[in-house]
Each structure stands twice: as C-alpha cells, then as structure tokens.
PDB file of C-alpha atoms in Angstrom:
ATOM      1  CA  MET U 528       0.000   0.000   0.000  1.00  0.00           C
ATOM      2  CA  PRO U 529       1.164   3.566  -0.645  1.00  0.00           C
ATOM      3  CA  ALA U 530       2.433   5.254   2.478  1.00  0.00           C
ATOM      4  CA  ARG U 531       0.426   7.719   4.534  1.00  0.00           C
ATOM      5  CA  HIS U 532       1.962  11.146   5.016  1.00  0.00           C
ATOM      6  CA  SER U 533       3.949  11.209   8.254  1.00  0.00           C
ATOM      7  CA  TRP U 534       2.000  14.171   9.698  1.00  0.00           C
ATOM      8  CA  GLU U 535      -1.478  12.875   8.899  1.00  0.00           C
ATOM      9  CA  ILE U 536      -2.180  10.719  11.955  1.00  0.00           C
ATOM     10  CA  PRO U 537      -0.592  13.104  14.532  1.00  0.00           C
ATOM     11  CA  LEU U 538      -2.573  16.045  13.122  1.00  0.00           C
ATOM     12  CA  LEU U 539      -5.732  13.955  12.927  1.00  0.00           C
ATOM     13  CA  THR U 540      -5.331  12.982  16.589  1.00  0.00           C
ATOM     14  CA  VAL U 541      -5.004  16.613  17.688  1.00  0.00           C
ATOM     15  CA  VAL U 542      -7.956  17.776  15.562  1.00  0.00           C
ATOM     16  CA  VAL U 543     -10.201  14.931  16.769  1.00  0.00           C
ATOM     17  CA  LEU U 544      -9.322  15.695  20.402  1.00  0.00           C
ATOM     18  CA  ILE U 545     -10.086  19.400  19.968  1.00  0.00           C
ATOM     19  CA  THR U 546     -13.323  18.614  18.121  1.00  0.00           C
ATOM     20  CA  GLY U 547     -14.310  16.094  20.814  1.00  0.00           C
ATOM     21  CA  VAL U 548     -13.772  18.693  23.536  1.00  0.00           C
ATOM     22  CA  ALA U 549     -15.893  21.152  21.546  1.00  0.00           C
ATOM     23  CA  TYR U 550     -18.700  18.578  21.306  1.00  0.00           C
ATOM     24  CA  LEU U 551     -18.589  17.952  25.055  1.00  0.00           C
ATOM     25  CA  LEU U 552     -18.619  21.661  25.869  1.00  0.00           C
ATOM     26  CA  ALA U 553     -21.537  22.235  23.497  1.00  0.00           C
ATOM     27  CA  PHE U 554     -23.582  19.469  25.127  1.00  0.00           C
ATOM     28  CA  LEU U 555     -22.709  20.771  28.595  1.00  0.00           C
ATOM     29  CA  LEU U 556     -23.699  24.342  27.719  1.00  0.00           C
ATOM     30  CA  LEU U 557     -26.939  23.103  26.162  1.00  0.00           C
ATOM     31  CA  VAL U 558     -27.789  21.182  29.345  1.00  0.00           C
ATOM     32  CA  LEU U 559     -27.064  24.329  31.366  1.00  0.00           C
ATOM     33  CA  GLY U 560     -29.489  26.294  29.201  1.00  0.00           C
ATOM     34  CA  ALA U 561     -27.071  28.218  26.979  1.00  0.00           C
ATOM     35  CA  VAL U 562     -28.269  28.216  23.382  1.00  0.00           C
ATOM     36  CA  ASN U 563     -26.777  29.853  20.283  1.00  0.00           C
ATOM     37  CA  GLU U 564     -26.218  28.826  16.689  1.00  0.00           C
ATOM     38  CA  TYR U 565     -22.700  27.501  17.313  1.00  0.00           C
ATOM     39  CA  ILE U 566     -23.844  25.245  20.139  1.00  0.00           C
ATOM     40  CA  LEU U 567     -26.742  23.956  18.044  1.00  0.00           C
ATOM     41  CA  ILE U 568     -24.449  23.273  15.067  1.00  0.00           C
ATOM     42  CA  LEU U 569     -22.017  21.319  17.245  1.00  0.00           C
ATOM     43  CA  VAL U 570     -24.762  19.341  18.951  1.00  0.00           C
ATOM     44  CA  GLY U 571     -26.410  18.638  15.613  1.00  0.00           C
ATOM     45  CA  ALA U 572     -23.170  17.811  13.790  1.00  0.00           C
ATOM     46  CA  PRO U 573     -23.811  14.033  13.528  1.00  0.00           C
ATOM     47  CA  VAL U 574     -27.158  14.636  11.820  1.00  0.00           C
ATOM     48  CA  LEU U 575     -25.922  17.543   9.688  1.00  0.00           C
ATOM     49  CA  ILE U 576     -23.021  15.497   8.332  1.00  0.00           C
ATOM     50  CA  TRP U 577     -25.277  12.513   7.656  1.00  0.00           C
ATOM     51  CA  LEU U 578     -27.781  14.694   5.791  1.00  0.00           C
ATOM     52  CA  GLY U 579     -25.088  16.485   3.803  1.00  0.00           C
ATOM     53  CA  ARG U 580     -23.445  13.251   2.723  1.00  0.00           C
ATOM     54  CA  GLY U 581     -26.780  11.727   1.760  1.00  0.00           C
ATOM     55  CA  LEU U 582     -27.817  14.738  -0.301  1.00  0.00           C
ATOM     56  CA  ASN U 583     -24.433  14.946  -2.036  1.00  0.00           C
ATOM     57  CA  TYR U 584     -24.482  11.255  -2.948  1.00  0.00           C
ATOM     58  CA  SER U 585     -28.050  11.475  -4.231  1.00  0.00           C
ATOM     59  CA  ARG U 586     -27.126  14.519  -6.321  1.00  0.00           C
ATOM     60  CA  GLN U 587     -24.523  12.458  -8.178  1.00  0.00           C
ATOM     61  CA  ARG U 588     -26.919   9.527  -8.570  1.00  0.00           C
ATOM     62  CA  VAL U 589     -29.632  11.605 -10.256  1.00  0.00           C
ATOM     63  CA  ASN U 590     -27.512  14.122 -12.204  1.00  0.00           C
ATOM     64  CA  GLY U 591     -24.157  12.455 -12.890  1.00  0.00           C
ATOM     65  CA  VAL U 592     -23.260  10.013 -15.637  1.00  0.00           C
ATOM     66  CA  LYS U 593     -22.283   6.770 -13.926  1.00  0.00           C
ATOM     67  CA  MET U 594     -19.099   5.257 -15.344  1.00  0.00           C
ATOM     68  CA  SER U 595     -19.620   1.746 -16.675  1.00  0.00           C
ATOM     69  CA  PRO U 596     -18.232  -0.558 -19.372  1.00  0.00           C
ATOM     70  CA  THR U 597     -20.436   1.347 -21.859  1.00  0.00           C
ATOM     71  CA  GLN U 598     -20.284   4.906 -20.436  1.00  0.00           C
ATOM     72  CA  PHE U 599     -16.832   6.457 -20.045  1.00  0.00           C
ATOM     73  CA  PRO U 600     -15.304   2.951 -20.178  1.00  0.00           C
ATOM     74  CA  GLU U 601     -11.736   4.271 -19.971  1.00  0.00           C
ATOM     75  CA  GLY U 602     -12.412   6.035 -16.681  1.00  0.00           C
ATOM     76  CA  TYR U 603     -14.377   3.048 -15.406  1.00  0.00           C
ATOM     77  CA  ARG U 604     -11.420   0.761 -16.076  1.00  0.00           C
ATOM     78  CA  MET U 605      -9.060   3.146 -14.292  1.00  0.00           C
ATOM     79  CA  VAL U 606     -11.285   3.143 -11.187  1.00  0.00           C
ATOM     80  CA  GLN U 607     -11.433  -0.655 -11.151  1.00  0.00           C
ATOM     81  CA  GLU U 608      -7.647  -0.943 -11.583  1.00  0.00           C
ATOM     82  CA  ALA U 609      -6.924   1.606  -8.837  1.00  0.00           C
ATOM     83  CA  ALA U 610      -9.249  -0.150  -6.371  1.00  0.00           C
ATOM     84  CA  ALA U 611      -7.616  -3.491  -7.126  1.00  0.00           C
ATOM     85  CA  ARG U 612      -4.130  -2.016  -6.749  1.00  0.00           C
ATOM     86  CA  PHE U 613      -4.974  -0.592  -3.334  1.00  0.00           C
ATOM     87  CA  GLY U 614      -6.461  -3.883  -2.133  1.00  0.00           C
ATOM     88  CA  MET U 615     -10.027  -2.633  -1.823  1.00  0.00           C
ATOM     89  CA  ALA U 616     -12.761  -5.279  -1.540  1.00  0.00           C
ATOM     90  CA  ALA U 617     -14.959  -3.420  -4.026  1.00  0.00           C
ATOM     91  CA  ALA U 618     -14.414  -0.539  -6.400  1.00  0.00           C
ATOM     92  CA  PRO U 619     -16.295   2.677  -5.603  1.00  0.00           C
ATOM     93  CA  ASP U 620     -18.979   4.027  -7.892  1.00  0.00           C
ATOM     94  CA  ALA U 621     -17.713   6.739 -10.233  1.00  0.00           C
ATOM     95  CA  TYR U 622     -19.630   9.587 -11.838  1.00  0.00           C
ATOM     96  CA  VAL U 623     -18.876  12.199 -14.478  1.00  0.00           C
ATOM     97  CA  VAL U 624     -20.473  15.616 -13.943  1.00  0.00           C
ATOM     98  CA  LEU U 625     -20.497  18.744 -16.077  1.00  0.00           C
ATOM     99  CA  GLY U 626     -17.324  20.706 -15.448  1.00  0.00           C
ATOM    100  CA  ASN U 627     -18.072  23.935 -17.358  1.00  0.00           C
ATOM    101  CA  GLY U 628     -14.355  24.498 -17.797  1.00  0.00           C
ATOM    102  CA  GLN U 629     -13.337  23.487 -14.267  1.00  0.00           C
ATOM    103  CA  ILE U 630     -10.706  20.827 -13.637  1.00  0.00           C
ATOM    104  CA  ASN U 631     -11.720  18.972 -10.506  1.00  0.00           C
ATOM    105  CA  ALA U 632     -12.539  15.628  -8.936  1.00  0.00           C
ATOM    106  CA  PHE U 633     -13.479  14.497  -5.455  1.00  0.00           C
ATOM    107  CA  ALA U 634     -14.287  11.432  -3.392  1.00  0.00           C
ATOM    108  CA  SER U 635     -16.942  10.979  -0.715  1.00  0.00           C
ATOM    109  CA  GLY U 636     -19.439   8.475   0.624  1.00  0.00           C
ATOM    110  CA  HIS U 637     -22.691   7.841   2.396  1.00  0.00           C
ATOM    111  CA  GLY U 638     -23.458   4.878   4.601  1.00  0.00           C
ATOM    112  CA  PHE U 639     -21.400   1.965   3.332  1.00  0.00           C
ATOM    113  CA  ARG U 640     -21.159   3.375  -0.198  1.00  0.00           C
ATOM    114  CA  ARG U 641     -18.143   5.247  -1.526  1.00  0.00           C
ATOM    115  CA  TYR U 642     -17.912   7.137  -4.789  1.00  0.00           C
ATOM    116  CA  VAL U 643     -15.671   9.257  -6.978  1.00  0.00           C
ATOM    117  CA  VAL U 644     -16.781  12.255  -9.044  1.00  0.00           C
ATOM    118  CA  VAL U 645     -14.764  13.468 -12.040  1.00  0.00           C
ATOM    119  CA  TYR U 646     -15.524  16.692 -13.885  1.00  0.00           C
ATOM    120  CA  SER U 647     -16.228  16.248 -17.580  1.00  0.00           C
ATOM    121  CA  ASP U 648     -13.414  18.548 -18.715  1.00  0.00           C
ATOM    122  CA  LEU U 649     -10.919  15.768 -18.017  1.00  0.00           C
ATOM    123  CA  PHE U 650     -12.525  13.837 -20.866  1.00  0.00           C
ATOM    124  CA  GLU U 651     -12.781  14.526 -24.589  1.00  0.00           C
ATOM    125  CA  VAL U 652     -15.459  13.814 -27.180  1.00  0.00           C
ATOM    126  CA  SER U 653     -16.897  10.257 -26.997  1.00  0.00           C
ATOM    127  CA  GLY U 654     -15.772   9.815 -23.388  1.00  0.00           C
ATOM    128  CA  ALA U 655     -12.082   9.260 -24.102  1.00  0.00           C
ATOM    129  CA  ALA U 656      -9.582  10.764 -21.669  1.00  0.00           C
ATOM    130  CA  ARG U 657      -7.983  13.921 -23.007  1.00  0.00           C
ATOM    131  CA  GLU U 658      -4.770  13.044 -21.148  1.00  0.00           C
ATOM    132  CA  PRO U 659      -5.012   9.363 -20.104  1.00  0.00           C
ATOM    133  CA  ASP U 660      -2.014   9.297 -17.762  1.00  0.00           C
ATOM    134  CA  ALA U 661      -3.140  12.493 -16.029  1.00  0.00           C
ATOM    135  CA  LEU U 662      -6.667  11.137 -15.615  1.00  0.00           C
ATOM    136  CA  ALA U 663      -5.350   7.827 -14.253  1.00  0.00           C
ATOM    137  CA  PHE U 664      -3.255   9.729 -11.693  1.00  0.00           C
ATOM    138  CA  ILE U 665      -6.243  11.869 -10.652  1.00  0.00           C
ATOM    139  CA  ILE U 666      -8.523   8.843 -10.361  1.00  0.00           C
ATOM    140  CA  GLY U 667      -5.824   7.019  -8.373  1.00  0.00           C
ATOM    141  CA  HIS U 668      -5.624  10.085  -6.123  1.00  0.00           C
ATOM    142  CA  GLU U 669      -9.384  10.109  -5.487  1.00  0.00           C
ATOM    143  CA  VAL U 670      -9.687   6.344  -5.008  1.00  0.00           C
ATOM    144  CA  GLY U 671      -6.689   6.736  -2.680  1.00  0.00           C
ATOM    145  CA  HIS U 672      -8.719   9.100  -0.486  1.00  0.00           C
ATOM    146  CA  ILE U 673     -11.257   6.305  -0.070  1.00  0.00           C
ATOM    147  CA  ALA U 674      -8.629   3.594   0.481  1.00  0.00           C
ATOM    148  CA  ALA U 675      -6.972   5.763   3.166  1.00  0.00           C
ATOM    149  CA  GLY U 676     -10.264   6.260   5.022  1.00  0.00           C
ATOM    150  CA  HIS U 677     -10.626   9.961   4.228  1.00  0.00           C
ATOM    151  CA  ALA U 678     -14.252   9.525   3.058  1.00  0.00           C
ATOM    152  CA  SER U 679     -15.421   7.918   6.313  1.00  0.00           C
ATOM    153  CA  TYR U 680     -18.412   9.414   8.135  1.00  0.00           C
ATOM    154  CA  TRP U 681     -16.662   9.006  11.486  1.00  0.00           C
ATOM    155  CA  ARG U 682     -13.544  10.729  10.209  1.00  0.00           C
ATOM    156  CA  GLN U 683     -15.589  13.674   8.951  1.00  0.00           C
ATOM    157  CA  LEU U 684     -17.412  13.814  12.274  1.00  0.00           C
ATOM    158  CA  GLY U 685     -14.067  13.920  14.078  1.00  0.00           C
ATOM    159  CA  MET U 686     -12.827  16.639  11.722  1.00  0.00           C
ATOM    160  CA  PHE U 687     -15.921  18.827  12.081  1.00  0.00           C
ATOM    161  CA  GLY U 688     -13.830  21.464  13.842  1.00  0.00           C
ATOM    162  CA  VAL U 689     -11.432  21.912  10.898  1.00  0.00           C
ATOM    163  CA  PRO U 690     -13.090  25.138   9.596  1.00  0.00           C
ATOM    164  CA  PHE U 691     -12.553  26.698  13.021  1.00  0.00           C
ATOM    165  CA  LEU U 692      -8.867  25.716  13.081  1.00  0.00           C
ATOM    166  CA  PRO U 693      -7.591  27.464   9.931  1.00  0.00           C
ATOM    167  CA  ILE U 694      -3.877  26.590  10.064  1.00  0.00           C
ATOM    168  CA  LEU U 695      -4.036  23.347  12.046  1.00  0.00           C
ATOM    169  CA  GLY U 696      -7.105  22.056  10.193  1.00  0.00           C
ATOM    170  CA  ASN U 697      -5.804  22.979   6.752  1.00  0.00           C
ATOM    171  CA  SER U 698      -2.491  21.319   7.556  1.00  0.00           C
ATOM    172  CA  LEU U 699      -4.346  18.082   8.252  1.00  0.00           C
ATOM    173  CA  ILE U 700      -6.204  18.351   4.941  1.00  0.00           C
ATOM    174  CA  ARG U 701      -2.945  19.044   3.087  1.00  0.00           C
ATOM    175  CA  SER U 702      -1.374  15.957   4.658  1.00  0.00           C
ATOM    176  CA  GLN U 703      -4.335  13.937   3.386  1.00  0.00           C
ATOM    177  CA  GLU U 704      -3.790  15.356  -0.097  1.00  0.00           C
ATOM    178  CA  TYR U 705      -0.150  14.261  -0.002  1.00  0.00           C
ATOM    179  CA  THR U 706      -1.312  10.784   1.065  1.00  0.00           C
ATOM    180  CA  ALA U 707      -3.737  10.701  -1.857  1.00  0.00           C
ATOM    181  CA  ASP U 708      -0.953  11.876  -4.189  1.00  0.00           C
ATOM    182  CA  ASN U 709       1.087   8.885  -3.019  1.00  0.00           C
ATOM    183  CA  HIS U 710      -1.790   6.683  -4.154  1.00  0.00           C
ATOM    184  CA  GLY U 711      -2.063   8.488  -7.484  1.00  0.00           C
ATOM    185  CA  TYR U 712       1.669   8.080  -8.014  1.00  0.00           C
ATOM    186  CA  CYS U 713       1.481   4.395  -7.121  1.00  0.00           C
ATOM    187  CA  HIS U 714      -1.344   3.894  -9.616  1.00  0.00           C
ATOM    188  CA  ARG U 715       0.182   5.846 -12.523  1.00  0.00           C
ATOM    189  CA  PRO U 716       3.560   7.480 -11.783  1.00  0.00           C
ATOM    190  CA  GLN U 717       3.940   8.798 -15.335  1.00  0.00           C
ATOM    191  CA  GLY U 718       0.683  10.692 -14.840  1.00  0.00           C
ATOM    192  CA  ALA U 719       2.035  12.891 -12.039  1.00  0.00           C
ATOM    193  CA  ALA U 720       3.626  15.502 -14.312  1.00  0.00           C
ATOM    194  CA  PRO U 721       0.718  15.894 -16.780  1.00  0.00           C
ATOM    195  CA  ALA U 722      -1.806  15.916 -13.913  1.00  0.00           C
ATOM    196  CA  MET U 723       0.011  18.765 -12.169  1.00  0.00           C
ATOM    197  CA  GLY U 724       0.413  20.554 -15.504  1.00  0.00           C
ATOM    198  CA  THR U 725      -3.345  20.297 -16.024  1.00  0.00           C
ATOM    199  CA  LEU U 726      -4.042  21.720 -12.564  1.00  0.00           C
ATOM    200  CA  ALA U 727      -1.589  24.546 -13.218  1.00  0.00           C
ATOM    201  CA  ALA U 728      -2.537  25.602 -16.756  1.00  0.00           C
ATOM    202  CA  GLY U 729      -5.698  23.752 -17.736  1.00  0.00           C
ATOM    203  CA  LYS U 730      -6.472  20.977 -20.181  1.00  0.00           C
ATOM    204  CA  TYR U 731      -5.346  22.870 -23.297  1.00  0.00           C
ATOM    205  CA  LEU U 732      -2.073  24.369 -22.076  1.00  0.00           C
ATOM    206  CA  ASN U 733      -0.876  21.586 -19.770  1.00  0.00           C
ATOM    207  CA  THR U 734       1.757  20.431 -22.272  1.00  0.00           C
ATOM    208  CA  SER U 735       3.357  23.877 -22.076  1.00  0.00           C
ATOM    209  CA  VAL U 736       4.113  23.469 -18.361  1.00  0.00           C
ATOM    210  CA  GLY U 737       7.720  22.579 -17.545  1.00  0.00           C
ATOM    211  CA  PHE U 738       7.259  20.232 -14.590  1.00  0.00           C
ATOM    212  CA  ASP U 739      10.857  20.410 -13.353  1.00  0.00           C
ATOM    213  CA  GLU U 740      11.048  24.160 -13.901  1.00  0.00           C
ATOM    214  CA  MET U 741       7.929  24.692 -11.820  1.00  0.00           C
ATOM    215  CA  ALA U 742       8.966  22.188  -9.140  1.00  0.00           C
ATOM    216  CA  ASP U 743      12.345  23.956  -8.811  1.00  0.00           C
ATOM    217  CA  ARG U 744      10.534  27.125  -7.757  1.00  0.00           C
ATOM    218  CA  ALA U 745       9.361  25.421  -4.545  1.00  0.00           C
ATOM    219  CA  ALA U 746      12.843  26.084  -3.142  1.00  0.00           C
ATOM    220  CA  GLN U 747      13.159  29.509  -4.744  1.00  0.00           C
ATOM    221  CA  GLU U 748       9.888  31.234  -3.860  1.00  0.00           C
ATOM    222  CA  ARG U 749      10.213  32.371  -0.267  1.00  0.00           C
ATOM    223  CA  GLY U 750       8.877  34.899   2.228  1.00  0.00           C
ATOM    224  CA  PHE U 751       6.222  35.262   4.907  1.00  0.00           C
ATOM    225  CA  PHE U 752       3.316  35.605   2.493  1.00  0.00           C
ATOM    226  CA  VAL U 753       4.381  32.516   0.559  1.00  0.00           C
ATOM    227  CA  TRP U 754       4.348  30.646   3.867  1.00  0.00           C
ATOM    228  CA  MET U 755       0.902  32.074   4.703  1.00  0.00           C
ATOM    229  CA  VAL U 756      -0.599  31.122   1.331  1.00  0.00           C
ATOM    230  CA  ASN U 757       0.470  27.508   1.871  1.00  0.00           C
ATOM    231  CA  ALA U 758      -0.506  27.454   5.567  1.00  0.00           C
ATOM    232  CA  MET U 759      -4.038  28.654   4.803  1.00  0.00           C
ATOM    233  CA  ALA U 760      -4.526  26.390   1.770  1.00  0.00           C
ATOM    234  CA  SER U 761      -6.539  23.176   1.826  1.00  0.00           C
ATOM    235  CA  HIS U 762      -4.254  21.660  -0.839  1.00  0.00           C
ATOM    236  CA  PRO U 763      -0.462  21.921  -0.968  1.00  0.00           C
ATOM    237  CA  VAL U 764       0.572  24.807  -3.209  1.00  0.00           C
ATOM    238  CA  LEU U 765       1.386  23.441  -6.648  1.00  0.00           C
ATOM    239  CA  THR U 766       5.127  24.100  -6.590  1.00  0.00           C
ATOM    240  CA  TRP U 767       5.514  22.204  -3.296  1.00  0.00           C
ATOM    241  CA  ARG U 768       3.211  19.465  -4.521  1.00  0.00           C
ATOM    242  CA  MET U 769       5.240  19.038  -7.697  1.00  0.00           C
ATOM    243  CA  TRP U 770       8.432  18.941  -5.649  1.00  0.00           C
ATOM    244  CA  ALA U 771       7.002  16.145  -3.494  1.00  0.00           C
ATOM    245  CA  LEU U 772       5.982  14.145  -6.548  1.00  0.00           C
ATOM    246  CA  ARG U 773       9.435  14.574  -8.049  1.00  0.00           C
ATOM    247  CA  ASP U 774      11.485  13.850  -4.935  1.00  0.00           C
ATOM    248  CA  ARG U 775      10.183  10.527  -3.652  1.00  0.00           C
ATOM    249  CA  SER U 776      12.827  10.242  -0.927  1.00  0.00           C
ATOM    250  CA  SER U 777      10.820  12.169   1.691  1.00  0.00           C
ATOM    251  CA  HIS U 778       7.306  13.239   2.551  1.00  0.00           C
ATOM    252  CA  GLY U 779       5.775  16.376   1.065  1.00  0.00           C
ATOM    253  CA  ARG U 780       6.416  19.567   2.985  1.00  0.00           C
ATOM    254  CA  LEU U 781       3.553  20.877   5.118  1.00  0.00           C
ATOM    255  CA  PHE U 782       5.010  23.934   6.804  1.00  0.00           C
ATOM    256  CA  TRP U 783       8.415  24.881   5.385  1.00  0.00           C
ATOM    257  CA  ARG U 784       9.508  25.110   1.776  1.00  0.00           C
ATOM    258  CA  PRO U 785      11.814  22.396   0.417  1.00  0.00           C
ATOM    259  CA  GLY U 786      15.552  22.906   0.353  1.00  0.00           C
ATOM    260  CA  PRO U 787      17.597  22.758  -2.845  1.00  0.00           C
ATOM    261  CA  GLY U 788      18.484  19.468  -4.505  1.00  0.00           C
ATOM    262  CA  SER U 789      15.858  16.877  -5.357  1.00  0.00           C
ATOM    263  CA  ARG U 790      15.965  14.128  -7.953  1.00  0.00           C
ATOM    264  CA  PRO U 791      14.028  14.498 -11.206  1.00  0.00           C
ATOM    265  CA  LEU U 792      10.735  12.638 -11.445  1.00  0.00           C
ATOM    266  CA  ASP U 793      11.125   8.875 -11.891  1.00  0.00           C
ATOM    267  CA  GLN U 794      14.887   8.925 -11.535  1.00  0.00           C
ATOM    268  CA  PRO U 795      16.581   6.237  -9.416  1.00  0.00           C
ATOM    269  CA  PRO U 796      18.082   7.238  -6.074  1.00  0.00           C
ATOM    270  CA  PRO U 797      21.864   7.549  -5.790  1.00  0.00           C
ATOM    271  CA  GLN U 798      23.523   4.136  -5.617  1.00  0.00           C
ATOM    272  CA  PRO U 799      26.507   3.247  -3.405  1.00  0.00           C
ATOM    273  CA  PRO U 800      29.836   2.825  -5.246  1.00  0.00           C
ATOM    274  CA  GLY U 801      29.970  -0.477  -7.118  1.00  0.00           C
ATOM    275  CA  THR U 802      26.192  -0.978  -7.057  1.00  0.00           C
ATOM    276  CA  PRO U 803      24.559  -1.564 -10.461  1.00  0.00           C
ATOM    277  CA  GLY U 804      22.095   1.108 -11.534  1.00  0.00           C
ATOM    278  CA  GLY U 805      18.574   0.632 -10.242  1.00  0.00           C
ATOM    279  CA  GLN U 806      15.195   0.853 -11.860  1.00  0.00           C
ATOM    280  CA  PRO U 807      13.054   4.033 -11.787  1.00  0.00           C
ATOM    281  CA  VAL U 808      11.690   4.820  -8.350  1.00  0.00           C
ATOM    282  CA  THR U 809       8.191   3.516  -7.648  1.00  0.00           C
ATOM    283  CA  MET U 810       6.004   3.819  -4.591  1.00  0.00           C
ATOM    284  CA  SER U 811       6.969   0.384  -3.321  1.00  0.00           C
ATOM    285  CA  LYS U 812      10.690   1.158  -3.313  1.00  0.00           C
ATOM    286  CA  ILE U 813      10.816   4.298  -1.241  1.00  0.00           C
ATOM    287  CA  PRO U 814      10.462   5.087   2.489  1.00  0.00           C
ATOM    288  CA  ARG U 815       7.251   7.069   2.145  1.00  0.00           C
TER     289      ARG U 815
END
C-alpha cells in the first residue's frame, strides 16, 4: 500500500481531540441552558453530516453520468484498476459531472457506499480521456482518499472542527492530499507531471508546463506571504506538490519550503559505489 503522510495521523489525533472537547462543551452548555447557533451546530453535527453526505451522494446519482463498461469505459477501467491495486474489496462508484471548464474531482461516501466524481473537462469527445495518464493519476488520487479512510463518516465527524482551526485544520487536509498523491503516483507514476500541468494551466495548455522548472521554484519562492498562502490552503501549493511528486525520498512539505536538490521525477536514487544502476523509483521502493 502507498504510504500515509507522516504528519497525517498526529494532526488527525489533535484535531479529533479538539473537536471532541468542543462537542462535550456544546452538550454541557446546552444542558445548562445556553443556546446559540454555534452550540446547536455542534450538537447537531452528527445529523448535519449525515444529511449532507446523503444529499451529495443522491445529487450524483440523479444528475451524474455513472461510469460503466459502456459509459466512459476508460475512466471506469481506471477506477477498477486503482481499487484493485490498493487492495479494496470493491471498487467505488464513479460519476462524471459537467465541469463547465473546471478541472476537478473528489471522493466521498454515504453509509457503506463510496464514490468518486470526475468533472467532464478531463474527458474529450466520446468519453475518451484527453490526457489518459493524467486522468489515471487523478482517479488514483481520489480512489486513494477512499482507500486511506478519508471519506469515512466518522472521520468527517471527528474533523468537524477543521473550519474553526484554519492553520491546524488545513495542515491536516494538506497531509491527506499528499497521502492521496502517493496513491495516485502508485497507480500511474507517469501521470504525475501531466496531472500537475493540467491543474496549473488547464487541459489545453498543460503540455506547455515545464514540470521540473515549476517544481524547482518550490525552493526559490520564499517569504512570509508565501508561507501564509500555503498554511491557509486546503491543498499543498502546486510548486511544493510538484516537488514532493518529483522527490520521492521524503514526505511532502507541510510547513516549510523544500531545500535545494531533489531528484528528477522517476529517476533512481543515488547508488553506493559499485552498485549496479537501479530501476526508476516507484512507490513500493521508497520510504514514504
């Protein structure tokens, strides 16, 4: 299995503890007669999350195009392959929804069901992938969220306090994104560069993006506001994310920009003197 980001579980533990304390305080204040919208939201969180997940899942079921062997078969096959690679007992449902120019995908669930949603702009006419390797990486990333437990109801209940913890909460979400990137890389490593290029410049200009040139800037762009932009972001900033996908020798950076000197994407790690050259780095060969 692809490795989980090293900060994910420690941050999750802290966030769940803080959220649990907030739940207890809300219930205590409610019993004592104090009522306001924040207390009611916290007390009602289990039902609110359940309703939101149910409505979101139903929205895909009635409006999305469900991937199948006859509808978007290429994407359907990628979902099945990713689920099998990650050792999942069953592949999640997958839907295509109208993107209107947006490049996006997400994973969620309701009850015992899990599903992936892919925006239509990642496909071309007749349901073929515009950039197959990029799409396979993105689908691997989203299925990876499910395989890593990120789509669990209980996890979302424990992370209910994330919006009220802007830096701590967003750091947890970024660590989850790095974990999902590890899954995407495991599923289709050659899709990492075109996927990041698509996120950076869109589906038409992605081939104009120099992956290494942009990844190099992770160590070059510095300053307090650069740090703040990353700290407040729900996803790792693209330069740092590209750096992490290129340098598979360490986990993606959450708080501080990378230092100089990483290996190019898919290049073997340095070998001791007298050791024959290795094969390109894959997820199973690195301490992630």
